[in-house]
Amino acid sequence: MDLPTYQDVVDASMVLDSVAHHTPIQTSRILDHELGVRVYVKCENFQRMGAFKFRGGYNAISHYRKHAVDGVGLNHVLTYSSGNHAQAIALASSMHGVKSTIIMPTDAPILKIRATESYGGNIVYYDRYREGRDEVAERVRMTLPPAGTVFIPPYDHRHVIAGQGTVGKEFIEDMQSASVALDYIFVCVGGGGLISGICLAAHALSPSTKIIGVEPEAGNDAQQSLERGRVVRIETPITIADGAQTQHLGELTFAIMSEHVTRIITVTDEELVDGMRFFGETMKMVVEPTGCLGLAGLRKMAKGGEIPKGSNCGVVISGGNIDLKRYCHLISQSK
Ligand SMILES: *Cc1c(COP(=O)(O)O)cnc(C)c1O
């Protein structure tokens, strides 16, 4: 197994320096008051292309640009994604001057499809409820030049995980410069790339910080996997959290998460909408449903009395890509 290390995260932070945004950390007294803890929100909704995925995508492509693929230079990147990784690969590929082909489900959010196109990605569609994306990827791979083409998966890849880990490195280092030690970091889990990278950074920089993964109740495969000690596969979950509709963790992400994640909890779609409303109304941020997993998880545990009063709690907003029509539809549902 080609497991990433903290050194890979440090290397990724050099690669991303001056390319990715160093995203802000926001606070809300209203939220602190509501929960009886101190909350620090890392805003990857303000990252390039609107989500943390830019970090992993750019870092992985940059790795293959430096290391020849099958003896020739990289000239084509292939991937599959329901949205943000697609945009990240399309954008990072064009920044590196290489082509990208992206396999996307027909029901991917329209904003994400359009953005992927606008960054220059060539999209191939498939029906995610009927076809396995690995088979589709295999089929598409045969149509591309064998030399110089590389497949970069959305999470189970050493340099993708390392890139995502820079979110954790930045977050912890910024908090440490403000003399705050985070007791917890709440982070969303899809395939586990982001949380794995954050685990590597936290283990190196702040080993006592507890990492809590949050996933949609409709698809708690990560929770089941950590409980049973093996990767559990589920059907594509039906949830508004389109960035976390994954069927299973990866080999690498499972290994890292098994070692470093304190606990995985689940939240409902309704709790995600409450999070969207809170971020919109109180913190003035448009956050996509998946981006609200961390906050929803913290709220659930704090209200359940599971977080000691006064704890320093980090929350990662993973992304903000949602079209306004859908956003308005979701937040206007009656409470
Ligand atoms: C991809 C994505 C996730 C899930 O990340 P993983 O690395 O697959 O766990 C969460 N939120 C957003 C906005 C995403 O794009």
Tab-separated table of N, CA and C in Angstrom, residues 91-183:
chain	number	residue	atom	x	y	z
A	91	LEU	N	-9.831	22.009	-13.728
A	91	LEU	CA	-9.104	23.269	-13.523
A	91	LEU	C	-7.597	23.031	-13.409
A	92	ALA	N	-7.215	22.078	-12.562
A	92	ALA	CA	-5.777	21.839	-12.342
A	92	ALA	C	-5.120	21.318	-13.619
A	93	SER	N	-5.850	20.521	-14.412
A	93	SER	CA	-5.282	20.035	-15.682
A	93	SER	C	-5.020	21.207	-16.610
A	94	SER	N	-5.998	22.106	-16.732
A	94	SER	CA	-5.754	23.208	-17.665
A	94	SER	C	-4.652	24.126	-17.153
A	95	MET	N	-4.526	24.268	-15.839
A	95	MET	CA	-3.406	25.067	-15.306
A	95	MET	C	-2.063	24.434	-15.660
A	96	HIS	N	-2.044	23.090	-15.733
A	96	HIS	CA	-0.804	22.386	-16.085
A	96	HIS	C	-0.675	22.166	-17.592
A	97	GLY	N	-1.667	22.639	-18.358
A	97	GLY	CA	-1.606	22.479	-19.809
A	97	GLY	C	-1.801	21.053	-20.291
A	98	VAL	N	-2.569	20.252	-19.558
A	98	VAL	CA	-2.860	18.887	-20.020
A	98	VAL	C	-4.374	18.710	-20.181
A	99	LYS	N	-4.779	17.711	-20.966
A	99	LYS	CA	-6.204	17.468	-21.205
A	99	LYS	C	-6.801	16.677	-20.049
A	100	SER	N	-8.131	16.800	-19.882
A	100	SER	CA	-8.787	15.980	-18.860
A	100	SER	C	-10.086	15.393	-19.400
A	101	THR	N	-10.340	14.134	-19.038
A	101	THR	CA	-11.617	13.488	-19.342
A	101	THR	C	-12.226	13.079	-18.017
A	102	ILE	N	-13.482	13.478	-17.814
A	102	ILE	CA	-14.105	13.266	-16.519
A	102	ILE	C	-15.424	12.521	-16.652
A	103	ILE	N	-15.515	11.393	-15.946
A	103	ILE	CA	-16.714	10.577	-15.978
A	103	ILE	C	-17.630	11.063	-14.856
A	104	MET	N	-18.812	11.547	-15.249
A	104	MET	CA	-19.728	12.116	-14.247
A	104	MET	C	-21.087	11.437	-14.320
A	105	PRO	N	-21.756	11.260	-13.159
A	105	PRO	CA	-23.101	10.702	-13.195
A	105	PRO	C	-24.067	11.669	-13.860
A	106	THR	N	-25.071	11.127	-14.569
A	106	THR	CA	-26.034	11.971	-15.269
A	106	THR	C	-26.772	12.903	-14.304
A	107	ASP	N	-26.902	12.479	-13.015
A	107	ASP	CA	-27.638	13.312	-12.059
A	107	ASP	C	-26.723	14.194	-11.205
A	108	ALA	N	-25.503	14.437	-11.660
A	108	ALA	CA	-24.615	15.345	-10.913
A	108	ALA	C	-25.237	16.744	-10.928
A	109	PRO	N	-24.994	17.543	-9.877
A	109	PRO	CA	-25.544	18.894	-9.851
A	109	PRO	C	-25.137	19.694	-11.099
A	110	ILE	N	-26.087	20.371	-11.674
A	110	ILE	CA	-25.889	21.080	-12.935
A	110	ILE	C	-24.766	22.125	-12.841
A	111	LEU	N	-24.693	22.790	-11.698
A	111	LEU	CA	-23.641	23.809	-11.518
A	111	LEU	C	-22.255	23.169	-11.635
A	112	LYS	N	-22.127	21.973	-11.087
A	112	LYS	CA	-20.828	21.281	-11.093
A	112	LYS	C	-20.486	20.788	-12.500
A	113	ILE	N	-21.518	20.369	-13.244
A	113	ILE	CA	-21.296	19.941	-14.624
A	113	ILE	C	-20.835	21.128	-15.457
A	114	ARG	N	-21.546	22.241	-15.335
A	114	ARG	CA	-21.201	23.427	-16.126
A	114	ARG	C	-19.812	23.942	-15.785
A	115	ALA	N	-19.499	23.957	-14.487
A	115	ALA	CA	-18.181	24.460	-14.087
A	115	ALA	C	-17.080	23.565	-14.633
A	116	THR	N	-17.313	22.250	-14.595
A	116	THR	CA	-16.301	21.312	-15.108
A	116	THR	C	-16.039	21.584	-16.581
A	117	GLU	N	-17.121	21.804	-17.333
A	117	GLU	CA	-16.979	22.137	-18.754
A	117	GLU	C	-16.220	23.437	-18.938
A	118	SER	N	-16.579	24.417	-18.117
A	118	SER	CA	-15.969	25.733	-18.312
A	118	SER	C	-14.475	25.720	-17.983
A	119	TYR	N	-14.041	24.780	-17.134
A	119	TYR	CA	-12.600	24.669	-16.858
A	119	TYR	C	-11.891	23.842	-17.938
A	120	GLY	N	-12.642	23.380	-18.936
A	120	GLY	CA	-12.000	22.671	-20.053
A	120	GLY	C	-12.031	21.154	-19.964
A	121	GLY	N	-12.788	20.613	-19.006
A	121	GLY	CA	-12.868	19.147	-18.888
A	121	GLY	C	-13.794	18.567	-19.945
A	122	ASN	N	-13.422	17.387	-20.475
A	122	ASN	CA	-14.272	16.685	-21.425
A	122	ASN	C	-15.091	15.666	-20.618
A	123	ILE	N	-16.429	15.815	-20.607
A	123	ILE	CA	-17.258	14.993	-19.718
A	123	ILE	C	-17.844	13.775	-20.440
A	124	VAL	N	-17.784	12.625	-19.792
A	124	VAL	CA	-18.459	11.411	-20.258
A	124	VAL	C	-19.475	11.048	-19.160
A	125	TYR	N	-20.755	10.894	-19.544
A	125	TYR	CA	-21.798	10.639	-18.543
A	125	TYR	C	-22.071	9.155	-18.327
A	126	TYR	N	-22.550	8.796	-17.132
A	126	TYR	CA	-23.009	7.424	-16.869
A	126	TYR	C	-24.119	7.464	-15.814
A	127	ASP	N	-24.893	6.385	-15.734
A	127	ASP	CA	-25.995	6.294	-14.770
A	127	ASP	C	-25.490	5.610	-13.504
A	128	ARG	N	-25.318	6.382	-12.425
A	128	ARG	CA	-24.654	5.827	-11.252
A	128	ARG	C	-25.487	4.798	-10.486
A	129	TYR	N	-26.793	4.756	-10.775
A	129	TYR	CA	-27.616	3.768	-10.079
A	129	TYR	C	-27.648	2.443	-10.847
A	130	ARG	N	-27.089	2.438	-12.064
A	130	ARG	CA	-27.100	1.212	-12.877
A	130	ARG	C	-25.730	0.683	-13.263
A	131	GLU	N	-24.753	1.581	-13.360
A	131	GLU	CA	-23.432	1.133	-13.796
A	131	GLU	C	-22.397	1.412	-12.714
A	132	GLY	N	-21.391	0.548	-12.614
A	132	GLY	CA	-20.281	0.797	-11.695
A	132	GLY	C	-19.312	1.756	-12.368
A	133	ARG	N	-18.818	2.738	-11.602
A	133	ARG	CA	-17.979	3.733	-12.270
A	133	ARG	C	-16.607	3.185	-12.645
A	134	ASP	N	-16.166	2.134	-11.957
A	134	ASP	CA	-14.883	1.542	-12.325
A	134	ASP	C	-14.939	0.907	-13.710
A	135	GLU	N	-16.067	0.239	-13.993
A	135	GLU	CA	-16.215	-0.363	-15.336
A	135	GLU	C	-16.214	0.725	-16.399
A	136	VAL	N	-16.975	1.806	-16.130
A	136	VAL	CA	-17.045	2.895	-17.092
A	136	VAL	C	-15.642	3.482	-17.300
A	137	ALA	N	-14.921	3.644	-16.201
A	137	ALA	CA	-13.568	4.213	-16.294
A	137	ALA	C	-12.674	3.315	-17.141
A	138	GLU	N	-12.812	2.009	-16.945
A	138	GLU	CA	-12.019	1.036	-17.702
A	138	GLU	C	-12.294	1.175	-19.205
A	139	ARG	N	-13.601	1.303	-19.517
A	139	ARG	CA	-14.021	1.425	-20.910
A	139	ARG	C	-13.459	2.706	-21.555
A	140	VAL	N	-13.583	3.809	-20.809
A	140	VAL	CA	-13.109	5.087	-21.347
A	140	VAL	C	-11.587	5.088	-21.487
A	141	ARG	N	-10.924	4.455	-20.542
A	141	ARG	CA	-9.455	4.383	-20.543
A	141	ARG	C	-8.933	3.783	-21.850
A	142	MET	N	-9.671	2.775	-22.365
A	142	MET	CA	-9.271	2.094	-23.609
A	142	MET	C	-9.290	3.033	-24.814
A	143	THR	N	-10.092	4.101	-24.713
A	143	THR	CA	-10.210	5.010	-25.858
A	143	THR	C	-9.147	6.111	-25.836
A	144	LEU	N	-8.389	6.184	-24.711
A	144	LEU	CA	-7.391	7.252	-24.590
A	144	LEU	C	-6.002	6.715	-24.914
A	145	PRO	N	-5.074	7.596	-25.339
A	145	PRO	CA	-3.718	7.120	-25.626
A	145	PRO	C	-3.123	6.449	-24.385
A	146	PRO	N	-2.579	5.251	-24.517
A	146	PRO	CA	-2.081	4.534	-23.342
A	146	PRO	C	-0.907	5.237	-22.664
A	147	ALA	N	-0.033	5.851	-23.450
A	147	ALA	CA	1.129	6.513	-22.843
A	147	ALA	C	0.773	7.959	-22.511
A	148	GLY	N	1.205	8.399	-21.348
A	148	GLY	CA	0.985	9.793	-20.974
A	148	GLY	C	-0.371	10.061	-20.360
A	149	THR	N	-1.202	9.015	-20.216
A	149	THR	CA	-2.506	9.193	-19.570
A	149	THR	C	-2.439	8.637	-18.155
A	150	VAL	N	-3.015	9.346	-17.213
A	150	VAL	CA	-3.030	8.848	-15.839
A	150	VAL	C	-4.435	8.975	-15.273
A	151	PHE	N	-4.801	7.991	-14.453
A	151	PHE	CA	-6.100	8.023	-13.780
A	151	PHE	C	-5.883	8.542	-12.369
A	152	ILE	N	-6.595	9.594	-11.998
A	152	ILE	CA	-6.467	10.136	-10.631
A	152	ILE	C	-7.817	10.021	-9.931
A	153	PRO	N	-7.948	9.062	-9.023
A	153	PRO	CA	-9.226	8.844	-8.335
A	153	PRO	C	-9.522	9.978	-7.349
A	154	PRO	N	-10.769	10.115	-6.931
A	154	PRO	CA	-11.132	11.254	-6.085
A	154	PRO	C	-10.607	11.214	-4.643
A	155	TYR	N	-10.299	10.044	-4.127
A	155	TYR	CA	-9.802	10.040	-2.741
A	155	TYR	C	-8.722	9.020	-2.448
A	156	ASP	N	-8.774	7.838	-3.082
A	156	ASP	CA	-7.826	6.809	-2.653
A	156	ASP	C	-6.510	6.886	-3.411
A	157	HIS	N	-5.766	7.954	-3.148
A	157	HIS	CA	-4.530	8.210	-3.882
A	157	HIS	C	-3.599	8.994	-2.953
A	158	ARG	N	-2.366	8.522	-2.893
A	158	ARG	CA	-1.406	9.127	-1.966
A	158	ARG	C	-1.315	10.653	-2.089
A	159	HIS	N	-1.203	11.160	-3.319
A	159	HIS	CA	-0.984	12.601	-3.465
A	159	HIS	C	-2.272	13.420	-3.422
A	160	VAL	N	-3.404	12.750	-3.629
A	160	VAL	CA	-4.688	13.429	-3.413
A	160	VAL	C	-4.881	13.619	-1.904
A	161	ILE	N	-4.666	12.548	-1.155
A	161	ILE	CA	-4.818	12.625	0.306
A	161	ILE	C	-3.846	13.663	0.880
A	162	ALA	N	-2.597	13.639	0.389
A	162	ALA	CA	-1.596	14.595	0.893
A	162	ALA	C	-2.041	16.036	0.632
A	163	GLY	N	-2.594	16.275	-0.564
A	163	GLY	CA	-3.075	17.625	-0.892
A	163	GLY	C	-4.197	18.042	0.039
A	164	GLN	N	-5.145	17.152	0.260
A	164	GLN	CA	-6.266	17.477	1.155
A	164	GLN	C	-5.744	17.725	2.579
A	165	GLY	N	-4.656	17.035	2.931
A	165	GLY	CA	-4.082	17.193	4.270
A	165	GLY	C	-3.610	18.609	4.552
A	166	THR	N	-3.351	19.382	3.485
A	166	THR	CA	-2.903	20.762	3.712
A	166	THR	C	-4.009	21.605	4.358
A	167	VAL	N	-5.263	21.158	4.230
A	167	VAL	CA	-6.359	21.850	4.940
A	167	VAL	C	-6.087	21.750	6.448
A	168	GLY	N	-5.738	20.541	6.891
A	168	GLY	CA	-5.487	20.318	8.316
A	168	GLY	C	-4.234	21.047	8.789
A	169	LYS	N	-3.201	21.014	7.967
A	169	LYS	CA	-1.941	21.667	8.341
A	169	LYS	C	-2.167	23.171	8.529
A	170	GLU	N	-2.823	23.790	7.541
A	170	GLU	CA	-3.099	25.230	7.630
A	170	GLU	C	-3.951	25.561	8.855
A	171	PHE	N	-4.988	24.740	9.035
A	171	PHE	CA	-5.954	24.979	10.117
A	171	PHE	C	-5.239	24.926	11.472
A	172	ILE	N	-4.506	23.838	11.700
A	172	ILE	CA	-3.856	23.660	13.000
A	172	ILE	C	-2.765	24.712	13.209
A	173	GLU	N	-1.982	24.987	12.170
A	173	GLU	CA	-0.916	25.983	12.319
A	173	GLU	C	-1.484	27.375	12.587
A	174	ASP	N	-2.556	27.739	11.882
A	174	ASP	CA	-3.161	29.053	12.126
A	174	ASP	C	-3.704	29.145	13.552
A	175	MET	N	-4.309	28.068	14.022
A	175	MET	CA	-4.847	28.080	15.389
A	175	MET	C	-3.703	28.166	16.398
A	176	GLN	N	-2.628	27.436	16.132
A	176	GLN	CA	-1.485	27.473	17.046
A	176	GLN	C	-0.863	28.866	17.079
A	177	SER	N	-0.839	29.565	15.940
A	177	SER	CA	-0.316	30.938	15.950
A	177	SER	C	-1.207	31.841	16.786
A	178	ALA	N	-2.471	31.474	16.917
A	178	ALA	CA	-3.386	32.268	17.751
A	178	ALA	C	-3.450	31.673	19.164
A	179	SER	N	-2.509	30.786	19.476
A	179	SER	CA	-2.430	30.119	20.791
A	179	SER	C	-3.689	29.350	21.161
A	180	VAL	N	-4.313	28.752	20.170
A	180	VAL	CA	-5.486	27.918	20.450
A	180	VAL	C	-5.164	26.472	20.076
A	181	ALA	N	-5.365	25.561	21.014
A	181	ALA	CA	-5.181	24.132	20.722
A	181	ALA	C	-6.561	23.542	20.465
A	182	LEU	N	-6.751	22.984	19.289
A	182	LEU	CA	-8.058	22.403	18.978
A	182	LEU	C	-8.225	21.074	19.710
A	183	ASP	N	-9.338	20.938	20.438
A	183	ASP	CA	-9.632	19.661	21.106
A	183	ASP	C	-10.255	18.687	20.122
